[in-house]
Amino acid sequence: MTAVMGVLTQAIHLALLLVAAPLVVGVVRWLKARMMGRVGASPLQPLRDFLKLLRKRPVLAENASWISRGAPYVGAAAALAAAALVPSFAHGMALAGLGDLIVIAGLLALGRVCMALAGLDVGTAFGGLGASREMSFAALAEPALLLAVMSFAILAGTTGLDAIAMTFQEGTLGLRVSLGLALVALLAVAVAENARIPVDNPATHLELTMVHEAMILEASGRHLALWDAAAAMRLTLWFALLAAIFFPFGTAAPGWAPLGWVVGLLAWIAKMGVLCLALAVFESAIAKMRVFRVPEFLGAALLLGLLGALLLFVSTSLA
Amino acid sequence: MSFGTPAYDVAHLLGGGVLLLSFVLLYQRRLDAVISAFAVQGALLAAAAAWQGYIQGAAGLYVTAAIAFVAKAVAIPLALRLLLGRLGLHRTVETALGVGASLVAAVALVGLSVLVILPITAGQAQALTREDMALALSVVLLGMLMMITRRNAISQVIGLMSLENGLILAAVGVTGMPLVVELSTAALVLMVAVVAGVVVFQIRDRLETLDTSLLDRLRGG
């Protein structure tokens, strides 16, 4: 019975994320446009773009190898697999046992490697530039993520995301300085992973600054649709991850609980809305930083993650 | 008091916030942003003092909080901004040590203060006091680090003030600290601010710059 419920929860979760991903991107763009005094495209626009691009044939460069053909599929599959592991409205999904934060970090890294390879494959200058920048940022962002994971693991006694989220939801741990530091570190990593301002600007193709866009500059047709879908999925995944760890209120318990599911769903939609609004306000308020400043920014995130884990070692030895 | 009780958690979180702002001070390059971060640190310190007053039931700590807020979060940042405006300084801070290296040093200093505080307070005080002491010592050390790694006189003044924030954080965490001590510390800080302002102007008049590394060259010459 519980296994069936797990599969059902998992299926609803996947459907929910597939619906939410284009909406999240659309809503953030729409909110940013409104804040800048523009009317803005409808929040459904990313979905329309995706459906249209999916029908178009990709145009590949003459010297493109099988990497250019395969990378979009692997990248999108990695993003989808990672998204399937992050709990949204209920705990106890069928794949919760696999949902280790380190596995999720690995899947995100796989997606990033695919994108960098696709950027390098055709041999254009911009693709290589974007790939090299992305990799140098990742070298700092990934350890920062893992250090934050270490803080959670010390507190919750596991690196399984579902178990961590449930432990935090109980609230017996209280507020911790280390969690605050881990939150700051994770927010910086999330900004870098999703190529948002101040690390990258998702709305321009300005050659001096672009990172994410530079790598997929050669992509077209359904390949571009897949890259965009993977990026949207990654943004949604990060929102869901932050919500699951830091705002675990209202998430339904494992098992059959229709009422709990509705409450969890409403709570999740509210959390995602708040995070979209926060991102839009943040991006409207600040400017993009110089590329050479980004390693410093991510280095600070790494150190904060380290500091959080350090303080946690101390306080566990105190208690 | 231990983890899970709101009294402990909030005190701990506010102390951690003050420490986090010390890191922000080290991270920022522009003087405007450094002053803003200092003002926020002052406000957080005031909140920490007020919270300690609430959980200890000590009315004197509210006075400390009010003084900290007025002086650290409003008056001194305002004065520094006026100073900046009069000196026409808005460029980036020159650092003697790179931002990355100073952040690494800062984390090492936090580790050092934790390693120093925990063994010597073992088995005596409450967990809250011990951790607060560790956080406060870290803030003091980071203030010193900021004074060492910045060449600009105004940044050094802010480093000194932030060091003093750490002292107040330590003082309010300990139960039964007499009010007169805090009042005299607060008065001292205001004096330090005035003296620092005068010194900054003196340096400016003599050297036509605020880069204190130029002071080294006069040695023996």
Coordinates of C-alpha atoms in Angstrom, one line a residue:
Chain A
M1 CA 0.0 0.0 0.0
T2 CA 2.7 2.5 1.0
A3 CA 4.6 1.6 -2.2
V4 CA 1.6 2.4 -4.3
M5 CA 1.2 5.6 -2.5
G6 CA 4.8 6.4 -3.0
V7 CA 4.5 5.9 -6.7
L8 CA 1.3 8.0 -6.8
T9 CA 3.0 10.8 -4.9
Q10 CA 6.0 10.6 -7.2
A11 CA 3.8 10.8 -10.3
I12 CA 1.8 13.8 -9.0
H13 CA 5.1 15.4 -8.1
L14 CA 6.6 15.0 -11.5
A15 CA 3.5 16.3 -13.2
L16 CA 3.5 19.2 -10.9
L17 CA 7.1 20.1 -11.6
L18 CA 6.6 19.8 -15.3
V19 CA 3.7 22.2 -15.1
A20 CA 5.5 24.5 -12.7
A21 CA 8.9 24.8 -14.5
P22 CA 7.8 27.0 -17.5
L23 CA 5.4 28.9 -15.2
V24 CA 8.2 29.7 -12.7
V25 CA 10.4 31.2 -15.5
G26 CA 7.4 33.0 -17.0
V27 CA 6.3 34.5 -13.7
V28 CA 9.8 35.7 -12.8
R29 CA 10.1 37.4 -16.2
W30 CA 6.7 38.9 -15.9
L31 CA 7.3 40.2 -12.4
K32 CA 10.6 41.7 -13.5
A33 CA 8.9 43.4 -16.4
R34 CA 6.2 44.8 -14.2
M35 CA 8.8 46.1 -11.7
M36 CA 10.6 47.8 -14.5
G37 CA 7.4 49.5 -15.7
R38 CA 6.9 47.3 -18.8
V39 CA 3.8 45.3 -19.5
G40 CA 5.7 42.1 -19.9
A41 CA 4.9 38.9 -21.8
S42 CA 2.4 36.6 -20.4
P43 CA 3.7 34.1 -17.8
L44 CA 2.7 31.4 -20.3
Q45 CA 5.2 32.6 -22.9
P46 CA 8.1 30.2 -22.0
L47 CA 5.7 27.3 -22.5
R48 CA 4.6 28.7 -25.9
D49 CA 8.3 29.2 -26.9
F50 CA 9.0 25.6 -25.8
L51 CA 6.2 24.1 -27.8
K52 CA 7.1 26.1 -30.9
L53 CA 10.8 25.4 -30.7
L54 CA 10.1 21.7 -30.2
R55 CA 8.5 21.5 -33.6
K56 CA 11.5 23.0 -35.4
R57 CA 14.5 21.1 -36.7
P58 CA 17.8 22.0 -35.2
V59 CA 20.4 23.5 -37.4
L60 CA 23.9 22.1 -36.7
A61 CA 27.3 23.4 -37.6
E62 CA 29.1 21.4 -40.3
N63 CA 31.8 20.2 -37.8
A64 CA 29.4 19.4 -35.0
S65 CA 30.0 15.9 -33.6
W66 CA 27.6 13.5 -31.8
I67 CA 28.2 15.5 -28.6
S68 CA 26.2 18.4 -30.0
R69 CA 23.4 16.0 -30.9
G70 CA 23.4 14.1 -27.6
A71 CA 24.2 16.7 -25.0
P72 CA 20.8 18.4 -25.0
Y73 CA 19.0 15.1 -24.2
V74 CA 21.4 14.1 -21.5
G75 CA 21.3 17.6 -20.0
A76 CA 17.5 17.8 -19.9
A77 CA 17.3 14.2 -18.6
A78 CA 19.7 15.0 -15.8
A79 CA 17.7 18.1 -14.8
L80 CA 14.5 16.1 -14.9
A81 CA 16.0 13.3 -12.8
A82 CA 17.3 15.8 -10.2
A83 CA 13.9 17.5 -10.1
A84 CA 12.2 14.2 -9.5
L85 CA 14.2 13.7 -6.3
V86 CA 13.4 17.0 -4.6
P87 CA 10.2 16.8 -2.5
S88 CA 7.5 19.4 -3.3
F89 CA 4.1 19.0 -1.7
A90 CA 4.5 15.7 0.2
H91 CA 7.2 13.5 1.7
G92 CA 7.6 9.8 1.0
M93 CA 7.8 9.7 -2.7
A94 CA 8.9 6.4 -4.4
L95 CA 12.3 7.8 -5.3
A96 CA 12.9 9.5 -1.9
G97 CA 15.4 6.8 -1.0
L98 CA 17.5 7.9 -3.9
G99 CA 17.1 11.6 -3.2
D100 CA 20.4 12.1 -1.6
L101 CA 21.7 15.7 -1.7
I102 CA 25.0 14.5 -3.0
V103 CA 23.2 12.6 -5.9
I104 CA 21.3 15.8 -6.7
A105 CA 24.6 17.8 -6.7
G106 CA 26.0 15.1 -9.0
L107 CA 23.1 15.3 -11.4
L108 CA 23.4 19.1 -11.5
A109 CA 27.1 18.7 -12.3
L110 CA 26.3 16.2 -15.1
G111 CA 23.9 18.7 -16.7
R112 CA 26.6 21.4 -16.4
V113 CA 29.3 19.2 -18.0
C114 CA 26.9 18.4 -20.9
M115 CA 26.3 22.1 -21.5
A116 CA 30.0 22.9 -21.3
L117 CA 30.8 20.1 -23.8
A118 CA 28.1 21.3 -26.1
G119 CA 29.6 24.8 -25.9
L120 CA 33.0 23.5 -26.8
D121 CA 32.0 21.0 -29.4
V122 CA 31.5 23.3 -32.4
G123 CA 34.7 25.2 -31.6
T124 CA 33.3 28.7 -31.7
A125 CA 34.9 31.3 -29.5
F126 CA 31.9 32.2 -27.5
G127 CA 31.0 28.6 -26.7
G128 CA 34.5 28.0 -25.3
L129 CA 34.5 31.2 -23.4
G130 CA 31.2 30.4 -21.8
A131 CA 32.3 26.9 -21.0
S132 CA 35.5 28.0 -19.4
R133 CA 33.7 30.6 -17.2
E134 CA 31.0 28.1 -16.2
M135 CA 33.6 25.6 -15.2
S136 CA 35.6 28.0 -13.2
F137 CA 32.5 29.2 -11.3
A138 CA 31.5 25.6 -10.8
A139 CA 34.8 24.8 -9.1
L140 CA 33.8 27.1 -6.3
A141 CA 30.0 26.7 -6.3
E142 CA 30.1 22.9 -6.0
P143 CA 32.3 22.7 -2.8
A144 CA 30.1 25.5 -1.3
L145 CA 27.0 23.3 -2.0
L146 CA 28.7 20.3 -0.5
L147 CA 29.7 22.2 2.6
A148 CA 26.1 23.3 3.1
V149 CA 25.0 19.7 2.6
M150 CA 27.6 18.8 5.3
S151 CA 25.9 21.2 7.8
F152 CA 22.5 19.6 7.1
A153 CA 24.0 16.2 7.5
I154 CA 25.5 17.0 10.9
L155 CA 22.1 18.4 12.0
A156 CA 19.8 15.7 10.6
G157 CA 22.2 12.7 10.7
T158 CA 21.7 12.0 7.0
T159 CA 22.3 13.4 3.5
G160 CA 18.9 12.2 2.3
L161 CA 16.9 15.2 1.3
D162 CA 13.5 13.8 2.3
A163 CA 14.8 12.9 5.8
I164 CA 16.5 16.3 6.2
A165 CA 13.3 18.1 5.2
M166 CA 11.2 16.0 7.6
T167 CA 13.7 16.6 10.5
F168 CA 13.6 20.3 9.8
Q169 CA 9.8 20.3 9.6
E170 CA 9.5 18.9 13.1
G171 CA 11.3 22.1 14.3
T172 CA 13.0 20.5 17.3
L173 CA 16.3 21.7 16.0
G174 CA 15.4 25.4 16.4
L175 CA 17.1 28.2 14.7
R176 CA 20.8 27.7 14.1
V177 CA 23.5 30.2 13.0
S178 CA 24.9 27.4 10.9
L179 CA 21.6 27.1 9.0
G180 CA 21.6 30.8 8.4
L181 CA 25.1 30.7 7.0
A182 CA 24.2 27.6 4.9
L183 CA 21.2 29.5 3.6
V184 CA 23.4 32.4 2.5
A185 CA 25.9 30.0 0.9
L186 CA 23.1 28.1 -0.9
L187 CA 21.5 31.3 -2.2
A188 CA 24.8 32.3 -3.7
V189 CA 25.2 28.9 -5.3
A190 CA 21.7 28.9 -6.6
V191 CA 22.2 32.3 -8.2
A192 CA 25.4 31.0 -9.9
E193 CA 23.8 27.6 -10.9
N194 CA 20.8 29.2 -12.5
A195 CA 22.9 31.9 -14.3
R196 CA 20.9 34.8 -12.7
I197 CA 22.0 38.3 -11.9
P198 CA 24.6 39.2 -10.5
V199 CA 26.6 36.2 -11.8
D200 CA 25.1 36.1 -15.3
N201 CA 22.2 37.9 -17.0
P202 CA 19.6 35.6 -18.4
A203 CA 18.0 38.3 -20.5
T204 CA 20.9 39.4 -22.7
H205 CA 23.3 38.1 -25.3
L206 CA 26.0 40.7 -24.5
E207 CA 29.2 39.0 -25.4
L208 CA 31.4 40.3 -22.6
T209 CA 29.2 39.1 -19.8
M210 CA 27.3 36.0 -20.9
V211 CA 28.0 32.6 -19.5
H212 CA 25.0 30.4 -19.9
E213 CA 23.8 32.0 -23.1
A214 CA 27.3 31.7 -24.6
M215 CA 27.3 27.9 -24.3
I216 CA 23.9 27.4 -26.0
L217 CA 24.5 30.1 -28.6
E218 CA 24.8 27.4 -31.3
A219 CA 21.7 25.5 -30.3
S220 CA 18.6 25.8 -32.2
G221 CA 15.2 24.1 -32.8
R222 CA 14.4 21.3 -30.4
H223 CA 17.9 21.3 -29.0
L224 CA 17.4 24.9 -27.8
A225 CA 13.9 23.9 -26.5
L226 CA 15.6 21.2 -24.4
W227 CA 18.3 23.5 -23.1
D228 CA 15.6 26.0 -22.1
A229 CA 13.5 23.3 -20.5
A230 CA 16.6 22.1 -18.5
A231 CA 17.3 25.6 -17.3
A232 CA 13.7 26.1 -16.3
M233 CA 13.7 22.8 -14.5
R234 CA 16.9 23.7 -12.7
L235 CA 15.4 27.0 -11.5
T236 CA 12.3 25.2 -10.3
L237 CA 14.4 22.5 -8.6
W238 CA 16.5 25.0 -6.8
F239 CA 13.3 26.8 -5.6
A240 CA 11.9 23.5 -4.4
L241 CA 15.1 22.6 -2.7
L242 CA 15.3 25.9 -0.8
A243 CA 11.6 25.6 0.1
A244 CA 12.1 22.0 1.2
I245 CA 15.0 22.7 3.5
F246 CA 14.4 26.2 4.8
F247 CA 10.6 26.6 4.6
P248 CA 9.4 23.0 5.2
F249 CA 6.0 24.2 6.5
G250 CA 2.8 22.4 5.4
T251 CA 4.4 19.6 3.5
A252 CA 2.3 16.5 3.7
A253 CA 3.4 13.4 5.6
P254 CA 4.1 10.2 3.7
G255 CA 1.2 8.0 2.8
W256 CA -2.4 8.5 1.6
A257 CA -3.5 11.9 2.8
P258 CA -5.6 13.8 0.3
L259 CA -6.3 16.7 2.6
G260 CA -2.7 16.9 3.6
W261 CA -1.8 16.9 -0.1
V262 CA -4.1 19.8 -0.9
V263 CA -2.6 21.8 2.0
G264 CA 0.9 20.8 1.0
L265 CA 0.1 21.8 -2.6
L266 CA -1.2 25.2 -1.6
A267 CA 1.7 25.8 0.7
W268 CA 4.1 24.8 -2.0
I269 CA 2.5 27.1 -4.6
A270 CA 2.7 29.9 -2.0
K271 CA 6.4 29.2 -1.3
M272 CA 7.2 29.1 -5.0
G273 CA 5.3 32.4 -5.5
V274 CA 7.3 34.1 -2.7
L275 CA 10.6 32.8 -4.1
C276 CA 9.7 34.0 -7.6
L277 CA 8.9 37.4 -6.2
A278 CA 12.1 37.5 -4.1
L279 CA 14.2 36.6 -7.1
A280 CA 12.4 39.3 -9.3
V281 CA 13.0 42.0 -6.6
F282 CA 16.6 40.9 -6.1
E283 CA 17.3 40.9 -9.8
S284 CA 15.6 44.3 -10.4
A285 CA 17.5 45.9 -7.5
I286 CA 21.1 45.0 -8.2
A287 CA 23.4 45.1 -11.2
K288 CA 25.4 42.4 -12.7
M289 CA 28.9 42.1 -11.3
R290 CA 32.1 41.9 -13.3
V291 CA 33.1 38.4 -14.3
F292 CA 36.3 38.7 -12.4
R293 CA 34.4 39.4 -9.2
V294 CA 32.3 36.2 -9.4
P295 CA 35.0 33.9 -8.1
E296 CA 35.3 36.2 -5.1
F297 CA 31.5 36.1 -4.6
L298 CA 31.4 32.3 -4.8
G299 CA 34.5 32.0 -2.7
A300 CA 32.7 34.0 0.0
A301 CA 29.8 31.6 -0.3
L302 CA 32.2 28.7 0.1
L303 CA 33.8 30.2 3.2
L304 CA 30.4 30.9 4.7
G305 CA 29.5 27.3 4.1
L306 CA 32.8 26.3 5.8
L307 CA 32.1 28.6 8.7
G308 CA 28.6 27.1 9.2
A309 CA 30.0 23.6 9.3
L310 CA 32.7 24.7 11.7
L311 CA 30.3 26.4 14.1
L312 CA 28.1 23.3 13.9
F313 CA 31.0 21.0 14.9
V314 CA 31.6 23.3 17.9
S315 CA 28.0 23.4 19.1
T316 CA 27.5 19.6 18.7
S317 CA 30.6 19.2 20.9
L318 CA 29.0 21.6 23.4
A319 CA 25.6 19.9 23.7
Chain B
M1 CA 19.3 27.0 28.0
S2 CA 20.1 24.9 25.0
F3 CA 19.1 24.4 21.3
G4 CA 15.4 24.4 20.6
T5 CA 14.4 27.1 23.1
P6 CA 13.6 30.4 21.4
A7 CA 15.5 32.4 23.9
Y8 CA 18.7 30.6 23.0
D9 CA 18.0 30.4 19.3
V10 CA 17.3 34.0 18.8
A11 CA 20.3 35.2 20.8
H12 CA 22.5 32.8 18.9
L13 CA 21.1 33.9 15.6
L14 CA 21.6 37.6 16.3
G15 CA 25.2 36.9 17.4
G16 CA 25.8 34.9 14.2
G17 CA 24.3 37.8 12.2
V18 CA 26.7 40.3 13.7
L19 CA 29.6 37.9 12.8
L20 CA 28.2 37.5 9.3
L21 CA 28.1 41.3 8.9
S22 CA 31.8 41.3 9.9
F23 CA 32.4 39.1 6.9
V24 CA 30.4 41.4 4.7
L25 CA 32.6 44.3 5.9
L26 CA 35.7 42.4 4.8
Y27 CA 34.1 41.4 1.5
Q28 CA 32.9 44.9 0.3
R29 CA 35.2 47.1 -1.7
R30 CA 33.2 50.3 -1.9
L31 CA 33.3 52.7 1.0
D32 CA 29.5 53.4 0.7
A33 CA 28.7 49.7 1.0
V34 CA 31.1 49.2 3.9
I35 CA 29.4 52.0 5.8
S36 CA 26.0 50.5 5.1
A37 CA 27.2 47.1 6.3
F38 CA 28.5 48.7 9.4
A39 CA 25.2 50.4 10.1
V40 CA 23.4 47.1 9.7
Q41 CA 25.9 45.5 12.1
G42 CA 25.1 48.2 14.6
A43 CA 21.4 47.6 14.3
L44 CA 21.8 43.9 14.7
L45 CA 24.0 44.5 17.8
A46 CA 21.3 46.7 19.2
A47 CA 18.8 43.9 18.6
A48 CA 21.0 41.4 20.3
A49 CA 21.4 43.6 23.3
A50 CA 17.7 44.2 23.5
W51 CA 17.0 40.5 23.3
Q52 CA 19.5 39.8 26.0
G53 CA 17.8 42.5 28.1
Y54 CA 14.5 40.7 27.5
I55 CA 15.6 37.2 28.4
Q56 CA 17.8 38.3 31.4
G57 CA 15.1 40.7 32.6
A58 CA 17.7 43.4 32.8
A59 CA 16.4 46.9 32.1
G60 CA 20.0 48.3 31.8
L61 CA 20.5 46.3 28.6
Y62 CA 17.7 48.2 26.9
V63 CA 19.7 51.4 27.5
T64 CA 22.7 49.7 26.0
A65 CA 20.6 48.7 23.0
A66 CA 19.3 52.2 22.5
I67 CA 22.8 53.7 22.8
A68 CA 24.1 51.1 20.3
F69 CA 21.3 51.8 17.9
V70 CA 21.6 55.6 18.0
A71 CA 25.4 55.6 17.9
K72 CA 26.3 52.7 15.7
A73 CA 23.4 52.4 13.3
V74 CA 22.5 56.1 12.9
A75 CA 25.0 58.7 14.1
I76 CA 28.4 57.2 13.2
P77 CA 27.4 56.0 9.7
L78 CA 25.8 59.4 9.1
A79 CA 29.0 61.2 10.2
L80 CA 31.1 58.9 8.1
R81 CA 28.9 59.6 5.0
L82 CA 29.3 63.3 5.6
L83 CA 33.0 62.8 5.9
L84 CA 33.0 60.9 2.6
G85 CA 31.0 63.6 1.0
R86 CA 33.4 66.3 2.2
L87 CA 36.5 64.4 1.2
G88 CA 34.9 63.5 -2.1
L89 CA 35.8 59.8 -1.8
H90 CA 33.6 57.2 -3.5
R91 CA 36.1 55.0 -5.1
T92 CA 36.9 51.4 -4.2
V93 CA 38.9 50.6 -1.1
E94 CA 42.5 49.8 -1.6
T95 CA 43.3 46.6 0.2
A96 CA 46.7 45.5 1.5
L97 CA 45.6 41.9 1.3
G98 CA 43.2 40.7 -1.4
V99 CA 39.6 40.2 -0.5
G100 CA 39.8 36.4 -1.0
A101 CA 42.9 36.1 1.1
S102 CA 41.4 38.2 3.9
L103 CA 38.2 36.1 3.9
V104 CA 40.3 33.0 4.3
A105 CA 42.2 34.6 7.1
A106 CA 38.8 35.6 8.7
V107 CA 37.6 32.0 8.7
A108 CA 40.8 30.9 10.2
L109 CA 40.4 33.6 12.9
V110 CA 36.9 32.4 13.7
G111 CA 38.3 28.9 14.1
L112 CA 41.0 30.2 16.4
S113 CA 38.6 32.1 18.6
V114 CA 36.4 29.0 18.9
L115 CA 39.4 26.9 19.8
V116 CA 40.5 29.4 22.4
I117 CA 37.1 30.1 24.0
L118 CA 35.7 26.6 24.3
P119 CA 38.5 24.9 26.4
I120 CA 38.9 27.7 28.9
T121 CA 35.2 28.0 29.5
A122 CA 34.6 24.2 29.7
G123 CA 32.1 23.1 32.3
Q124 CA 31.6 26.5 33.8
A125 CA 29.2 28.7 31.9
Q126 CA 26.0 28.0 30.1
A127 CA 26.2 26.9 26.5
L128 CA 24.7 30.3 25.3
T129 CA 27.4 32.4 27.1
R130 CA 30.2 30.2 25.7
E131 CA 29.1 30.4 22.1
D132 CA 28.3 34.0 22.4
M133 CA 31.8 34.6 23.7
A134 CA 33.2 32.7 20.8
L135 CA 31.2 34.7 18.3
A136 CA 32.1 38.0 20.0
L137 CA 35.8 37.2 20.0
S138 CA 35.5 36.4 16.3
V139 CA 33.9 39.8 15.7
V140 CA 36.8 41.4 17.6
L141 CA 39.4 39.5 15.7
L142 CA 37.7 40.3 12.3
G143 CA 37.7 44.0 13.3
M144 CA 41.4 43.8 13.9
L145 CA 41.9 42.0 10.6
M146 CA 40.0 44.7 8.8
M147 CA 42.2 47.4 10.3
I148 CA 45.3 45.5 9.2
T149 CA 44.2 44.7 5.6
R150 CA 42.7 48.0 4.6
R151 CA 44.9 50.9 3.6
N152 CA 42.2 53.5 3.6
A153 CA 42.0 55.4 6.9
I154 CA 38.1 55.4 6.9
S155 CA 38.1 51.6 6.5
Q156 CA 40.5 51.3 9.4
V157 CA 38.2 53.5 11.6
I158 CA 35.3 51.2 10.6
G159 CA 37.4 48.2 11.5
L160 CA 38.0 49.7 15.0
M161 CA 34.3 50.4 15.5
S162 CA 33.4 46.9 14.4
L163 CA 36.0 45.5 16.8
E164 CA 34.2 47.5 19.5
N165 CA 30.9 45.9 18.4
G166 CA 32.4 42.6 19.3
L167 CA 33.3 43.9 22.8
I168 CA 29.7 45.0 23.4
L169 CA 28.4 41.7 22.1
A170 CA 30.6 39.9 24.6
A171 CA 29.5 42.3 27.4
V172 CA 25.7 41.9 26.9
G173 CA 26.0 38.1 26.7
V174 CA 27.3 37.9 30.3
T175 CA 24.7 38.1 33.0
G176 CA 25.2 40.9 35.5
M177 CA 27.5 43.2 33.6
P178 CA 27.1 46.6 35.3
L179 CA 25.6 49.4 33.2
V180 CA 28.3 51.8 34.1
V181 CA 30.8 49.7 32.2
E182 CA 28.7 49.8 29.1
L183 CA 28.0 53.5 29.3
S184 CA 31.7 54.2 29.6
T185 CA 32.4 51.9 26.6
A186 CA 29.8 53.7 24.6
A187 CA 31.2 57.1 25.5
L188 CA 34.7 55.8 24.6
V189 CA 33.5 54.8 21.2
L190 CA 32.0 58.2 20.5
M191 CA 35.3 59.7 21.6
V192 CA 37.2 57.3 19.3
A193 CA 35.0 58.4 16.4
V194 CA 35.7 62.0 17.0
V195 CA 39.4 61.4 17.3
A196 CA 39.5 59.3 14.2
G197 CA 37.7 62.0 12.3
V198 CA 40.3 64.5 13.4
V199 CA 43.1 62.2 12.5
V200 CA 41.6 61.4 9.1
F201 CA 41.5 65.1 8.4
Q202 CA 45.1 65.5 9.6
I203 CA 46.3 62.7 7.3
R204 CA 44.4 64.2 4.5
D205 CA 45.9 67.7 5.1
R206 CA 49.5 66.4 5.4
L207 CA 49.5 63.8 2.7
E208 CA 46.6 64.8 0.4
T209 CA 45.4 61.2 0.5
L210 CA 43.9 58.7 3.0
D211 CA 46.2 55.9 2.1
T212 CA 47.9 55.1 5.4
S213 CA 50.6 53.1 3.7
L214 CA 52.2 56.4 2.8
L215 CA 52.8 57.0 6.5
D216 CA 55.4 54.2 6.4
R217 CA 57.6 56.0 4.0
L218 CA 58.2 58.9 6.4
R219 CA 59.9 56.5 8.8
G220 CA 63.5 57.7 9.4
G221 CA 63.3 60.2 6.5

